[in-house]
Amino acid sequence: MNREGFTGFSRGEARTRTATSLNFDNQGPLNKLMRLPWGFILLIAAMALTGIAMLYSSAHTNPAEAHLWKLQLVRFVVCFFMMIGLAMLPLSWWMRLAFPAYVGTIVLLILVEVMGVTGGGAQRWLQIGPVAVQPSEFAKLAVTMALARYYQMVLQPQTGRVMVHLGALAIILLPAALIFKQPDFGTTLALVASGGVVIFLAGLSVRVIGTGIIGGIASVWPIYQFVLAPYQRERVDTFLAQLFGGATNALGESYQIEQGKIAIGAGGLNGRGFLQGIQSQQDYVPEQHTDFILTVIAEEFGFLGSTALLVGFAVLLGWSLYSAARSVSWFGRLASAGAVATIGFYIVFNVGMVLGLLPVVGMPLPLISYGGTAMLTTMACFGLIIAAHMHRDEKLTARGLF
Amino acid sequence: MSKKTADLDFAFTRRTAIAGAAGGLVWAGLIARLFQLQILDQERYQAQAEANHIKLQLAPPQRGRILDRFGRPLASHRRAGRISITPEQTDNPEHTLAQIAALIELPDERLERIANEIRLSRRRNAGFVPVTVAHELTYEDFARMNVHAAEMPGVNVEMALTRSYPRGRDFAHVLGYVARASQDDLVRLTGDMTDKEAETLKTMFRHPDMRTGRQGMERFAEEWLRGKPGYRKLVTNAHGRVIEEIPDERLAPTPGKDLFVTIDSDLQRVAIERFEGESGAAVVMDVESGDVLAMVSTPAFDPNDFVNGISTANYSELRDDTRSPLYPRAHGGVYPPGSTFKMVVATAALEAGAVKPTDRVHCNGYYHFGNRTWHCWKKGGHGSVNLHTGIKGSCDVYFYEIARRTGVDKIAETARKFGFGQDWVLGMTGGRGGLVPDREWKQRVRKENWYEGETLNFGIGQGQLGTTPLQLALMTARIATEGKPFKPRMIGIGPQSQDDHTLDAPLDPEVMKLMKAGMYGVTSEGGGTAYRSGDLGLGGPRLAGKTGTAQVRRITREERLSGVRSGSEIARELRDHALFVAYAPADNPKYAISVVVEHGEGGSRTAAPVARDILHFALKTDSRRKPSYSQSASLPTSMTDAGEPT
């Protein structure tokens, strides 16, 4: 906290600065480019390139997957420039985009429901021309933006009521319901969780939050019993069984978790070295290039490598959250923090699942896992975070919905 | 800015800090879990990873070879390409089989059989044992399959060692053959094992390379030849495909031991050729050492046909062949010895004191006893005969008389001293002991008294008496060695049969000298029944022998009266067998031989020339007959490479 203004923006000091040194929009795009948080951006690039190297390691022995790393590299380069572009976008533009993006995502989710492609037992994919996209991935960013936009609109000093937050809840639950129906329990959970974080940060009263937590715990059993599909219930059962050391069928659901744990554990402190993992190189862990890519890192680079990865994520998210806290506009604060929560839950769900702490929910590891839509969403989230950082001192005024 | 706004801002900052702290806690939890898995439980997971990808695969031992007395292979190995499918590694065996069939020629019938076998093995949960699809691949097929195997999960294309019998039919009845172990084989082999040993053995025999001896020496010396299984350390991927093999000396299988036999494979070949397609048997022995040098039974089958399983059609053909190629004549063929038995009768008579060598019997062609008439083979008779002329001219009347005087039990007792009535194993299977009849036998088996008339038939080697060519060679060797203890053997280095014993029952050397003189007379004196066969064509040495005829059926009275006796006038399969026993050189015996030419009619005309030519070769090559295995100080061990041995 090198800025004294952090403890209180009420003295108008921030606004003074906005008008002078920090208004990049008045100083030309090149200058703005130079002022981007390049350390942050380089860390993102380094982690994504690590992911591509791990992708090469996990798939190069399989002729059908050997080329995937190149594809992922191309995607990353494209997404990287997109992120830079998004980062330069004035925050007011982001705000104007929020509701249209939200509505567009809802439309896409309904289209998935109507004409989506089934993959892996769930209807998640939408074929648009040559590319297949997962609208549920876009939903994470769209909901975050819409929430921030909503609070920017309604959050006034005189409106500290609980009722205000019901609108936010509706914004979350509409896409969540559509995604849950696909069914995609993991994404639904991540969406609701990161949305919940935004509501929490927006100042929902502690009493309501406490009630919500109690209600949430109380609803675990009914959800398991009546809401979950049989295959989802099976996953939860498998998870609980392996968590408590019960009998698991090594070739069924828990095979993936077991083999993943073996790969991670076999890595030891230093790992077996790049391309040297015996589990990773010989196809023992299913989905190793997508959701279970952490097992490759853990096996080939050991505890040091996997911890470094988590620390890298922690640095990215911690800095982002810090930056969000410094933002003067509610849109900037909540959009940035929401993006942090989105990426954070991605990571927690994925790592927790791979480490056997959470059920298998089919969640990619941001920046690292193979997959275009997740890469696009993640990089867009970072773009939003950087944009909020760049315009942290900009006081936004919302007129109408756009 | 109002107080309210400031409160809201402050609340946001505070809540951000709370969220950040919560995130930090979660992160710490994840890292703690990584620490637990990667540091605390590292050893366990590393062991599991090793176990995951390193598989110990049972490695069959290489079967020992069977070598002749000069170390030339009679049974060895040959490399042959083989395709197999590991059922548990293929999702759709029918599809995989169709893929293979597109590349190499496979009859539909065979495809169906393999598909069945795969289904069966899956049902038995034995999907890890490869099922052979094709063996004996041509080089082209092997190369083509090798290229495409990577695209077919569960398909293994490999070079396998196949049992091979380079001498083909020559040793079919001696060596027998190997085959995949059947359920019956497994029951037999595991008979006296513990459950655990039996399980290991059964697992080993499931390997497509493993064979077990089904017949002959392959079966007799099974344990000697088999060796002990080891393991191969294989690195496999998650789909079970082998990535590489980690060599480990300690796990290597122990190869089976080589077995040396006393046979001279050249002599065997010469003997077989000499039969010129006739069916029959010949046994040649070294009379000094007891080594069996040739053990011929012809026609024979090719044991190579049995190694990978013989087709039903081919087997039926062999089984139904009227010339019985599956029949091991030399040691399992029981023939009446005919006149070759006369030395035994004479020995019994002399030993019993029933006759003196000089005693004369008059032969006018027939012999009356009781109310029946026995005939001599020579119409008109031999006139006055003594022991020497009796043997030389093979006078039946002389032997009717001395047999009657000696009695059946004494002849039987003497016959046993020559090795008759016993199954000589010598490392083979399928041997028979024949039959030496006596009063006790008749009473026990036939529940009848012995008729003295039967003794007369016994006296000329007919009737109930049954002998094998191997026993006849033994008898000849005992005569040639003048009654010295004699132990036949055919396994030079290897397991010896517990049932074969030394023939050491005393035989009077003086009596044996008389027998030898008689046999010399047969081949070398006027009036001898095989006078023309005495000369070996080697300048000096001659052979001494005895002819014989084994009646295939009785000569009817009508035929005798009408003069139809010569076999050329009756159907071939009813003609008599021709026998000849001999040793050479006559003055210093080295080799003894017995020859049976089935349906050859006259011992002197067909059997004796065969015996003479075999002995001719045996003596001509005599100087180099020392076995190679007795010269080397250290025993040769089984070869480790797979090529054809030198």
CSV table of C-alpha atoms in Angstrom, one decimal, chain A residues 2-339:
chain,number,residue,atom,x,y,z
A,2,ASN,CA,2.2,2.7,-1.3
A,3,ARG,CA,-0.7,4.9,-1.9
A,4,GLU,CA,-2.1,6.8,1.0
A,5,GLY,CA,-5.4,7.3,-0.8
A,6,PHE,CA,-6.1,3.7,-0.3
A,7,THR,CA,-7.6,4.3,3.1
A,8,GLY,CA,-10.1,6.9,1.9
A,9,PHE,CA,-11.0,8.4,-1.4
A,10,SER,CA,-13.3,10.9,0.1
A,11,ARG,CA,-10.9,13.8,0.2
A,12,GLY,CA,-11.0,14.3,-3.5
A,13,GLU,CA,-7.3,13.6,-3.9
A,14,ALA,CA,-7.9,10.7,-6.2
A,15,ARG,CA,-10.1,12.8,-8.5
A,16,THR,CA,-7.4,15.4,-8.7
A,17,ARG,CA,-4.9,12.8,-9.9
A,18,THR,CA,-7.4,11.4,-12.4
A,19,ALA,CA,-7.6,14.7,-13.9
A,20,THR,CA,-3.8,15.1,-14.2
A,21,SER,CA,-1.2,12.3,-14.4
A,22,LEU,CA,-3.3,9.2,-14.5
A,23,ASN,CA,-5.6,10.0,-17.3
A,24,PHE,CA,-3.9,8.0,-20.0
A,25,ASP,CA,-6.7,8.4,-22.4
A,26,ASN,CA,-5.4,11.9,-23.0
A,27,GLN,CA,-1.9,10.8,-23.6
A,28,GLY,CA,-2.1,8.7,-26.7
A,29,PRO,CA,-2.2,4.9,-27.2
A,30,LEU,CA,1.6,4.3,-27.4
A,31,ASN,CA,2.1,5.9,-24.0
A,32,LYS,CA,-0.7,3.9,-22.6
A,33,LEU,CA,0.8,0.7,-24.0
A,34,MET,CA,4.1,1.6,-22.3
A,35,ARG,CA,2.3,2.0,-19.0
A,36,LEU,CA,0.7,-1.4,-19.0
A,37,PRO,CA,1.7,-3.6,-16.0
A,38,TRP,CA,4.3,-5.5,-18.1
A,39,GLY,CA,5.6,-7.6,-15.2
A,40,PHE,CA,2.1,-8.9,-14.7
A,41,ILE,CA,1.7,-9.6,-18.4
A,42,LEU,CA,5.0,-11.3,-18.7
A,43,LEU,CA,4.1,-13.6,-15.8
A,44,ILE,CA,0.9,-14.5,-17.6
A,45,ALA,CA,2.9,-15.3,-20.8
A,46,ALA,CA,5.4,-17.3,-18.9
A,47,MET,CA,2.8,-19.4,-17.3
A,48,ALA,CA,0.9,-20.0,-20.5
A,49,LEU,CA,4.1,-21.0,-22.3
A,50,THR,CA,4.8,-23.4,-19.4
A,51,GLY,CA,1.4,-24.9,-20.0
A,52,ILE,CA,2.2,-25.3,-23.7
A,53,ALA,CA,5.5,-27.1,-22.8
A,54,MET,CA,3.6,-29.4,-20.5
A,55,LEU,CA,1.0,-30.0,-23.2
A,56,TYR,CA,3.9,-31.0,-25.5
A,57,SER,CA,5.2,-33.3,-22.8
A,58,SER,CA,1.9,-35.0,-22.2
A,59,ALA,CA,0.9,-35.5,-25.8
A,60,HIS,CA,4.0,-35.9,-27.9
A,61,THR,CA,4.1,-39.7,-27.7
A,62,ASN,CA,0.5,-39.9,-29.0
A,63,PRO,CA,0.4,-39.3,-32.8
A,64,ALA,CA,-3.2,-38.1,-32.5
A,65,GLU,CA,-2.4,-35.4,-30.0
A,66,ALA,CA,1.2,-34.6,-30.8
A,67,HIS,CA,0.3,-31.5,-32.8
A,68,LEU,CA,-1.9,-30.0,-30.1
A,69,TRP,CA,0.8,-27.8,-28.5
A,70,LYS,CA,1.2,-25.9,-31.7
A,71,LEU,CA,-2.5,-25.3,-31.9
A,72,GLN,CA,-2.5,-24.1,-28.3
A,73,LEU,CA,0.5,-21.8,-29.0
A,74,VAL,CA,-1.4,-20.2,-31.9
A,75,ARG,CA,-4.4,-19.7,-29.7
A,76,PHE,CA,-2.4,-18.2,-26.9
A,77,VAL,CA,-0.7,-15.7,-29.3
A,78,VAL,CA,-4.0,-14.6,-30.6
A,79,CYS,CA,-5.5,-14.4,-27.1
A,80,PHE,CA,-2.5,-12.6,-25.9
A,81,PHE,CA,-2.9,-9.7,-28.4
A,82,MET,CA,-6.6,-9.8,-27.6
A,83,MET,CA,-5.8,-9.4,-23.9
A,84,ILE,CA,-3.5,-6.4,-24.7
A,85,GLY,CA,-6.3,-4.9,-26.7
A,86,LEU,CA,-8.9,-5.4,-24.1
A,87,ALA,CA,-6.5,-4.0,-21.4
A,88,MET,CA,-6.3,-0.8,-23.4
A,89,LEU,CA,-10.0,-0.5,-23.7
A,90,PRO,CA,-11.4,2.4,-21.6
A,91,LEU,CA,-13.4,1.0,-18.6
A,92,SER,CA,-16.4,2.9,-19.8
A,93,TRP,CA,-16.5,0.8,-22.9
A,94,TRP,CA,-16.3,-2.3,-20.8
A,95,MET,CA,-19.2,-1.0,-18.8
A,96,ARG,CA,-21.2,-0.3,-22.0
A,97,LEU,CA,-20.4,-3.8,-23.2
A,98,ALA,CA,-21.5,-5.5,-20.0
A,99,PHE,CA,-25.2,-5.9,-20.5
A,100,PRO,CA,-25.1,-6.7,-24.2
A,101,ALA,CA,-22.5,-9.4,-23.5
A,102,TYR,CA,-24.7,-10.8,-20.8
A,103,VAL,CA,-27.7,-10.9,-23.0
A,104,GLY,CA,-25.7,-12.4,-25.9
A,105,THR,CA,-24.4,-15.1,-23.5
A,106,ILE,CA,-27.9,-15.9,-22.4
A,107,VAL,CA,-28.9,-16.2,-26.0
A,108,LEU,CA,-26.0,-18.5,-26.7
A,109,LEU,CA,-26.8,-20.7,-23.7
A,110,ILE,CA,-30.4,-21.0,-24.9
A,111,LEU,CA,-29.1,-21.9,-28.4
A,112,VAL,CA,-26.9,-24.6,-26.8
A,113,GLU,CA,-30.1,-25.9,-25.1
A,114,VAL,CA,-31.8,-26.0,-28.5
A,115,MET,CA,-29.1,-27.1,-31.0
A,116,GLY,CA,-26.0,-27.7,-29.0
A,117,VAL,CA,-23.5,-30.5,-29.6
A,118,THR,CA,-23.4,-33.2,-27.1
A,119,GLY,CA,-19.9,-34.1,-25.8
A,120,GLY,CA,-18.8,-36.1,-22.8
A,121,GLY,CA,-22.4,-36.8,-21.8
A,122,ALA,CA,-23.5,-33.2,-21.6
A,123,GLN,CA,-24.7,-30.6,-24.1
A,124,ARG,CA,-22.2,-27.9,-23.8
A,125,TRP,CA,-20.8,-27.1,-27.2
A,126,LEU,CA,-22.1,-24.9,-29.9
A,127,GLN,CA,-20.8,-25.2,-33.4
A,128,ILE,CA,-20.4,-21.8,-35.0
A,129,GLY,CA,-18.9,-22.2,-38.4
A,130,PRO,CA,-15.6,-24.1,-38.0
A,131,VAL,CA,-15.2,-23.5,-34.3
A,132,ALA,CA,-17.0,-25.2,-31.4
A,133,VAL,CA,-17.5,-22.9,-28.5
A,134,GLN,CA,-18.6,-23.5,-24.9
A,135,PRO,CA,-20.9,-20.5,-24.1
A,136,SER,CA,-20.8,-21.6,-20.4
A,137,GLU,CA,-17.2,-20.4,-20.4
A,138,PHE,CA,-18.2,-17.0,-21.7
A,139,ALA,CA,-20.9,-16.8,-19.1
A,140,LYS,CA,-18.3,-16.5,-16.4
A,141,LEU,CA,-16.9,-13.3,-17.8
A,142,ALA,CA,-20.3,-12.0,-18.9
A,143,VAL,CA,-21.9,-12.5,-15.4
A,144,THR,CA,-18.9,-10.8,-13.7
A,145,MET,CA,-19.3,-7.8,-16.0
A,146,ALA,CA,-23.0,-7.7,-15.7
A,147,LEU,CA,-22.8,-7.8,-11.9
A,148,ALA,CA,-20.3,-5.0,-11.8
A,149,ARG,CA,-22.4,-3.0,-14.2
A,150,TYR,CA,-25.5,-3.7,-12.1
A,151,TYR,CA,-23.8,-2.6,-8.9
A,152,GLN,CA,-22.3,0.5,-10.6
A,153,MET,CA,-25.8,1.4,-11.5
A,154,VAL,CA,-27.6,0.7,-8.2
A,155,LEU,CA,-25.0,1.0,-5.5
A,156,GLN,CA,-25.5,4.4,-4.1
A,157,PRO,CA,-24.7,5.5,-0.5
A,158,GLN,CA,-28.4,5.6,0.3
A,159,THR,CA,-29.2,2.1,-1.1
A,160,GLY,CA,-27.5,-0.3,1.3
A,161,ARG,CA,-30.5,-2.5,1.4
A,162,VAL,CA,-30.7,-6.3,1.0
A,163,MET,CA,-33.2,-5.9,-1.8
A,164,VAL,CA,-30.6,-4.4,-4.0
A,165,HIS,CA,-28.7,-7.7,-4.0
A,166,LEU,CA,-31.7,-9.7,-5.2
A,167,GLY,CA,-31.2,-8.2,-8.6
A,168,ALA,CA,-27.6,-9.4,-8.6
A,169,LEU,CA,-28.7,-12.8,-7.5
A,170,ALA,CA,-31.1,-13.0,-10.5
A,171,ILE,CA,-28.2,-12.0,-12.8
A,172,ILE,CA,-26.3,-15.0,-11.5
A,173,LEU,CA,-29.0,-17.5,-11.3
A,174,LEU,CA,-30.4,-17.2,-14.9
A,175,PRO,CA,-27.3,-18.4,-16.7
A,176,ALA,CA,-26.5,-20.7,-13.8
A,177,ALA,CA,-29.8,-22.5,-14.3
A,178,LEU,CA,-29.2,-22.8,-18.0
A,179,ILE,CA,-25.7,-24.2,-17.5
A,180,PHE,CA,-26.8,-26.6,-14.8
A,181,LYS,CA,-29.3,-28.0,-17.2
A,182,GLN,CA,-26.6,-28.9,-19.7
A,183,PRO,CA,-25.6,-30.4,-17.3
A,184,ASP,CA,-22.4,-28.9,-16.1
A,185,PHE,CA,-22.3,-28.9,-12.4
A,186,GLY,CA,-18.7,-27.6,-12.1
A,187,THR,CA,-19.2,-24.5,-14.1
A,188,THR,CA,-22.5,-23.8,-12.4
A,189,LEU,CA,-20.8,-24.0,-9.1
A,190,ALA,CA,-17.9,-21.8,-10.2
A,191,LEU,CA,-20.3,-19.3,-11.6
A,192,VAL,CA,-22.4,-19.1,-8.5
A,193,ALA,CA,-19.3,-19.0,-6.3
A,194,SER,CA,-17.6,-16.2,-8.1
A,195,GLY,CA,-20.9,-14.4,-8.4
A,196,GLY,CA,-21.3,-14.8,-4.6
A,197,VAL,CA,-17.9,-13.3,-4.0
A,198,VAL,CA,-19.0,-10.3,-6.0
A,199,ILE,CA,-22.1,-9.9,-4.0
A,200,PHE,CA,-20.1,-10.3,-0.8
A,201,LEU,CA,-17.7,-7.6,-1.9
A,202,ALA,CA,-20.6,-5.4,-2.9
A,203,GLY,CA,-21.5,-5.3,0.8
A,204,LEU,CA,-24.2,-7.7,1.4
A,205,SER,CA,-24.9,-7.7,5.1
A,206,VAL,CA,-23.1,-10.3,7.2
A,207,ARG,CA,-26.3,-11.6,8.7
A,208,VAL,CA,-27.7,-12.5,5.2
A,209,ILE,CA,-24.4,-14.1,4.3
A,210,GLY,CA,-24.5,-16.2,7.5
A,211,THR,CA,-28.0,-17.3,6.8
A,212,GLY,CA,-27.0,-18.1,3.2
A,213,ILE,CA,-24.1,-20.3,4.4
A,214,ILE,CA,-26.4,-22.2,6.8
A,215,GLY,CA,-29.0,-22.6,4.0
A,216,GLY,CA,-26.3,-23.7,1.6
A,217,ILE,CA,-25.1,-26.4,4.0
A,218,ALA,CA,-28.6,-27.5,4.7
A,219,SER,CA,-29.3,-27.8,1.0
A,220,VAL,CA,-26.3,-30.1,0.3
A,221,TRP,CA,-28.3,-33.2,1.0
A,222,PRO,CA,-31.4,-32.3,-1.0
A,223,ILE,CA,-29.3,-31.2,-3.9
A,224,TYR,CA,-27.4,-34.5,-3.9
A,225,GLN,CA,-30.5,-36.5,-3.6
A,226,PHE,CA,-32.9,-34.8,-5.9
A,227,VAL,CA,-31.0,-32.4,-8.2
A,228,LEU,CA,-27.9,-34.3,-9.3
A,229,ALA,CA,-27.9,-36.6,-12.2
A,230,PRO,CA,-26.9,-40.3,-11.4
A,231,TYR,CA,-23.5,-39.8,-13.1
A,232,GLN,CA,-22.9,-36.7,-11.0
A,233,ARG,CA,-23.9,-38.6,-7.8
A,234,GLU,CA,-21.5,-41.4,-8.8
A,235,ARG,CA,-18.7,-38.9,-9.0
A,236,VAL,CA,-19.5,-37.5,-5.6
A,237,ASP,CA,-19.6,-41.0,-4.2
A,238,THR,CA,-16.3,-41.9,-5.8
A,239,PHE,CA,-14.8,-38.7,-4.5
A,240,LEU,CA,-16.0,-39.3,-0.9
A,241,ALA,CA,-14.8,-42.9,-1.1
A,242,GLN,CA,-11.3,-42.0,-2.1
A,243,LEU,CA,-11.2,-39.1,0.3
A,244,PHE,CA,-11.9,-41.3,3.2
A,245,GLY,CA,-9.9,-44.2,2.0
A,246,GLY,CA,-12.8,-46.5,1.2
A,247,ALA,CA,-13.0,-49.1,-1.5
A,248,THR,CA,-12.8,-47.6,-5.0
A,249,ASN,CA,-12.9,-49.4,-8.2
A,250,ALA,CA,-9.5,-48.7,-9.7
A,251,LEU,CA,-10.7,-49.0,-13.3
A,252,GLY,CA,-13.9,-47.0,-12.9
A,253,GLU,CA,-14.4,-43.4,-12.0
A,254,SER,CA,-11.6,-43.2,-9.5
A,255,TYR,CA,-9.0,-44.6,-11.9
A,256,GLN,CA,-8.4,-41.1,-13.2
A,257,ILE,CA,-8.0,-39.7,-9.7
A,258,GLU,CA,-5.8,-42.6,-8.5
A,259,GLN,CA,-3.5,-42.5,-11.6
A,260,GLY,CA,-3.3,-38.7,-11.2
A,261,LYS,CA,-2.3,-39.0,-7.6
A,262,ILE,CA,0.3,-41.6,-8.5
A,263,ALA,CA,1.7,-39.3,-11.1
A,264,ILE,CA,1.8,-36.3,-8.6
A,265,GLY,CA,3.2,-38.4,-5.8
A,266,ALA,CA,5.8,-40.0,-8.0
A,267,GLY,CA,7.2,-36.5,-8.8
A,268,GLY,CA,8.7,-36.1,-5.4
A,269,LEU,CA,10.5,-33.0,-4.5
A,270,ASN,CA,12.3,-32.3,-7.8
A,271,GLY,CA,10.3,-34.3,-10.3
A,272,ARG,CA,11.6,-36.7,-12.9
A,273,GLY,CA,12.5,-34.0,-15.4
A,274,PHE,CA,10.9,-32.7,-18.5
A,275,LEU,CA,9.6,-35.5,-20.7
A,276,GLN,CA,10.7,-38.0,-18.2
A,277,GLY,CA,7.5,-38.7,-16.2
A,278,ILE,CA,6.7,-42.3,-16.4
A,279,GLN,CA,3.0,-41.9,-15.7
A,280,SER,CA,2.7,-38.8,-17.9
A,281,GLN,CA,4.6,-40.2,-20.9
A,282,GLN,CA,2.7,-43.4,-21.0
A,283,ASP,CA,-0.9,-42.3,-21.1
A,284,TYR,CA,-1.7,-43.5,-17.6
A,285,VAL,CA,-3.7,-40.5,-16.6
A,286,PRO,CA,-6.8,-39.8,-18.8
A,287,GLU,CA,-7.4,-36.2,-19.9
A,288,GLN,CA,-3.9,-35.4,-19.1
A,289,HIS,CA,-3.6,-32.6,-21.6
A,290,THR,CA,-6.8,-30.9,-20.5
A,291,ASP,CA,-8.1,-31.1,-16.9
A,292,PHE,CA,-5.3,-33.2,-15.5
A,293,ILE,CA,-2.3,-31.3,-16.8
A,294,LEU,CA,-1.2,-30.5,-13.3
A,295,THR,CA,-0.2,-34.1,-12.9
A,296,VAL,CA,2.3,-33.7,-15.7
A,297,ILE,CA,3.8,-30.6,-14.0
A,298,ALA,CA,3.8,-32.3,-10.6
A,299,GLU,CA,5.4,-35.5,-11.9
A,300,GLU,CA,8.1,-33.9,-14.1
A,301,PHE,CA,8.9,-30.9,-12.0
A,302,GLY,CA,8.0,-32.2,-8.6
A,303,PHE,CA,6.8,-30.4,-5.5
A,304,LEU,CA,9.0,-27.4,-6.4
A,305,GLY,CA,7.4,-27.1,-9.8
A,306,SER,CA,3.8,-27.5,-8.8
A,307,THR,CA,4.2,-25.1,-5.8
A,308,ALA,CA,5.9,-22.6,-8.1
A,309,LEU,CA,2.9,-22.8,-10.4
A,310,LEU,CA,0.5,-22.2,-7.5
A,311,VAL,CA,2.6,-19.3,-6.2
A,312,GLY,CA,2.6,-17.9,-9.7
A,313,PHE,CA,-1.2,-18.0,-9.7
A,314,ALA,CA,-1.2,-16.5,-6.2
A,315,VAL,CA,0.9,-13.6,-7.4
A,316,LEU,CA,-1.3,-13.0,-10.4
A,317,LEU,CA,-4.5,-13.1,-8.4
A,318,GLY,CA,-3.1,-11.3,-5.3
A,319,TRP,CA,-1.9,-8.4,-7.4
A,320,SER,CA,-5.2,-8.3,-9.3
A,321,LEU,CA,-7.2,-8.2,-6.1
A,322,TYR,CA,-4.9,-5.5,-4.7
A,323,SER,CA,-5.5,-3.5,-7.9
A,324,ALA,CA,-9.2,-4.0,-7.6
A,325,ALA,CA,-9.2,-2.6,-4.1
A,326,ARG,CA,-7.6,0.5,-5.4
A,327,SER,CA,-10.2,1.2,-8.0
A,328,VAL,CA,-12.5,4.1,-7.4
A,329,SER,CA,-15.4,3.0,-9.5
A,330,TRP,CA,-17.7,0.2,-8.4
A,331,PHE,CA,-17.6,-1.3,-11.9
A,332,GLY,CA,-13.8,-1.3,-11.8
A,333,ARG,CA,-13.7,-2.8,-8.3
A,334,LEU,CA,-16.3,-5.5,-8.8
A,335,ALA,CA,-15.5,-6.5,-12.4
A,336,SER,CA,-11.8,-6.9,-11.5
A,337,ALA,CA,-12.5,-8.7,-8.3
A,338,GLY,CA,-15.1,-10.9,-10.0
A,339,ALA,CA,-12.6,-11.8,-12.7
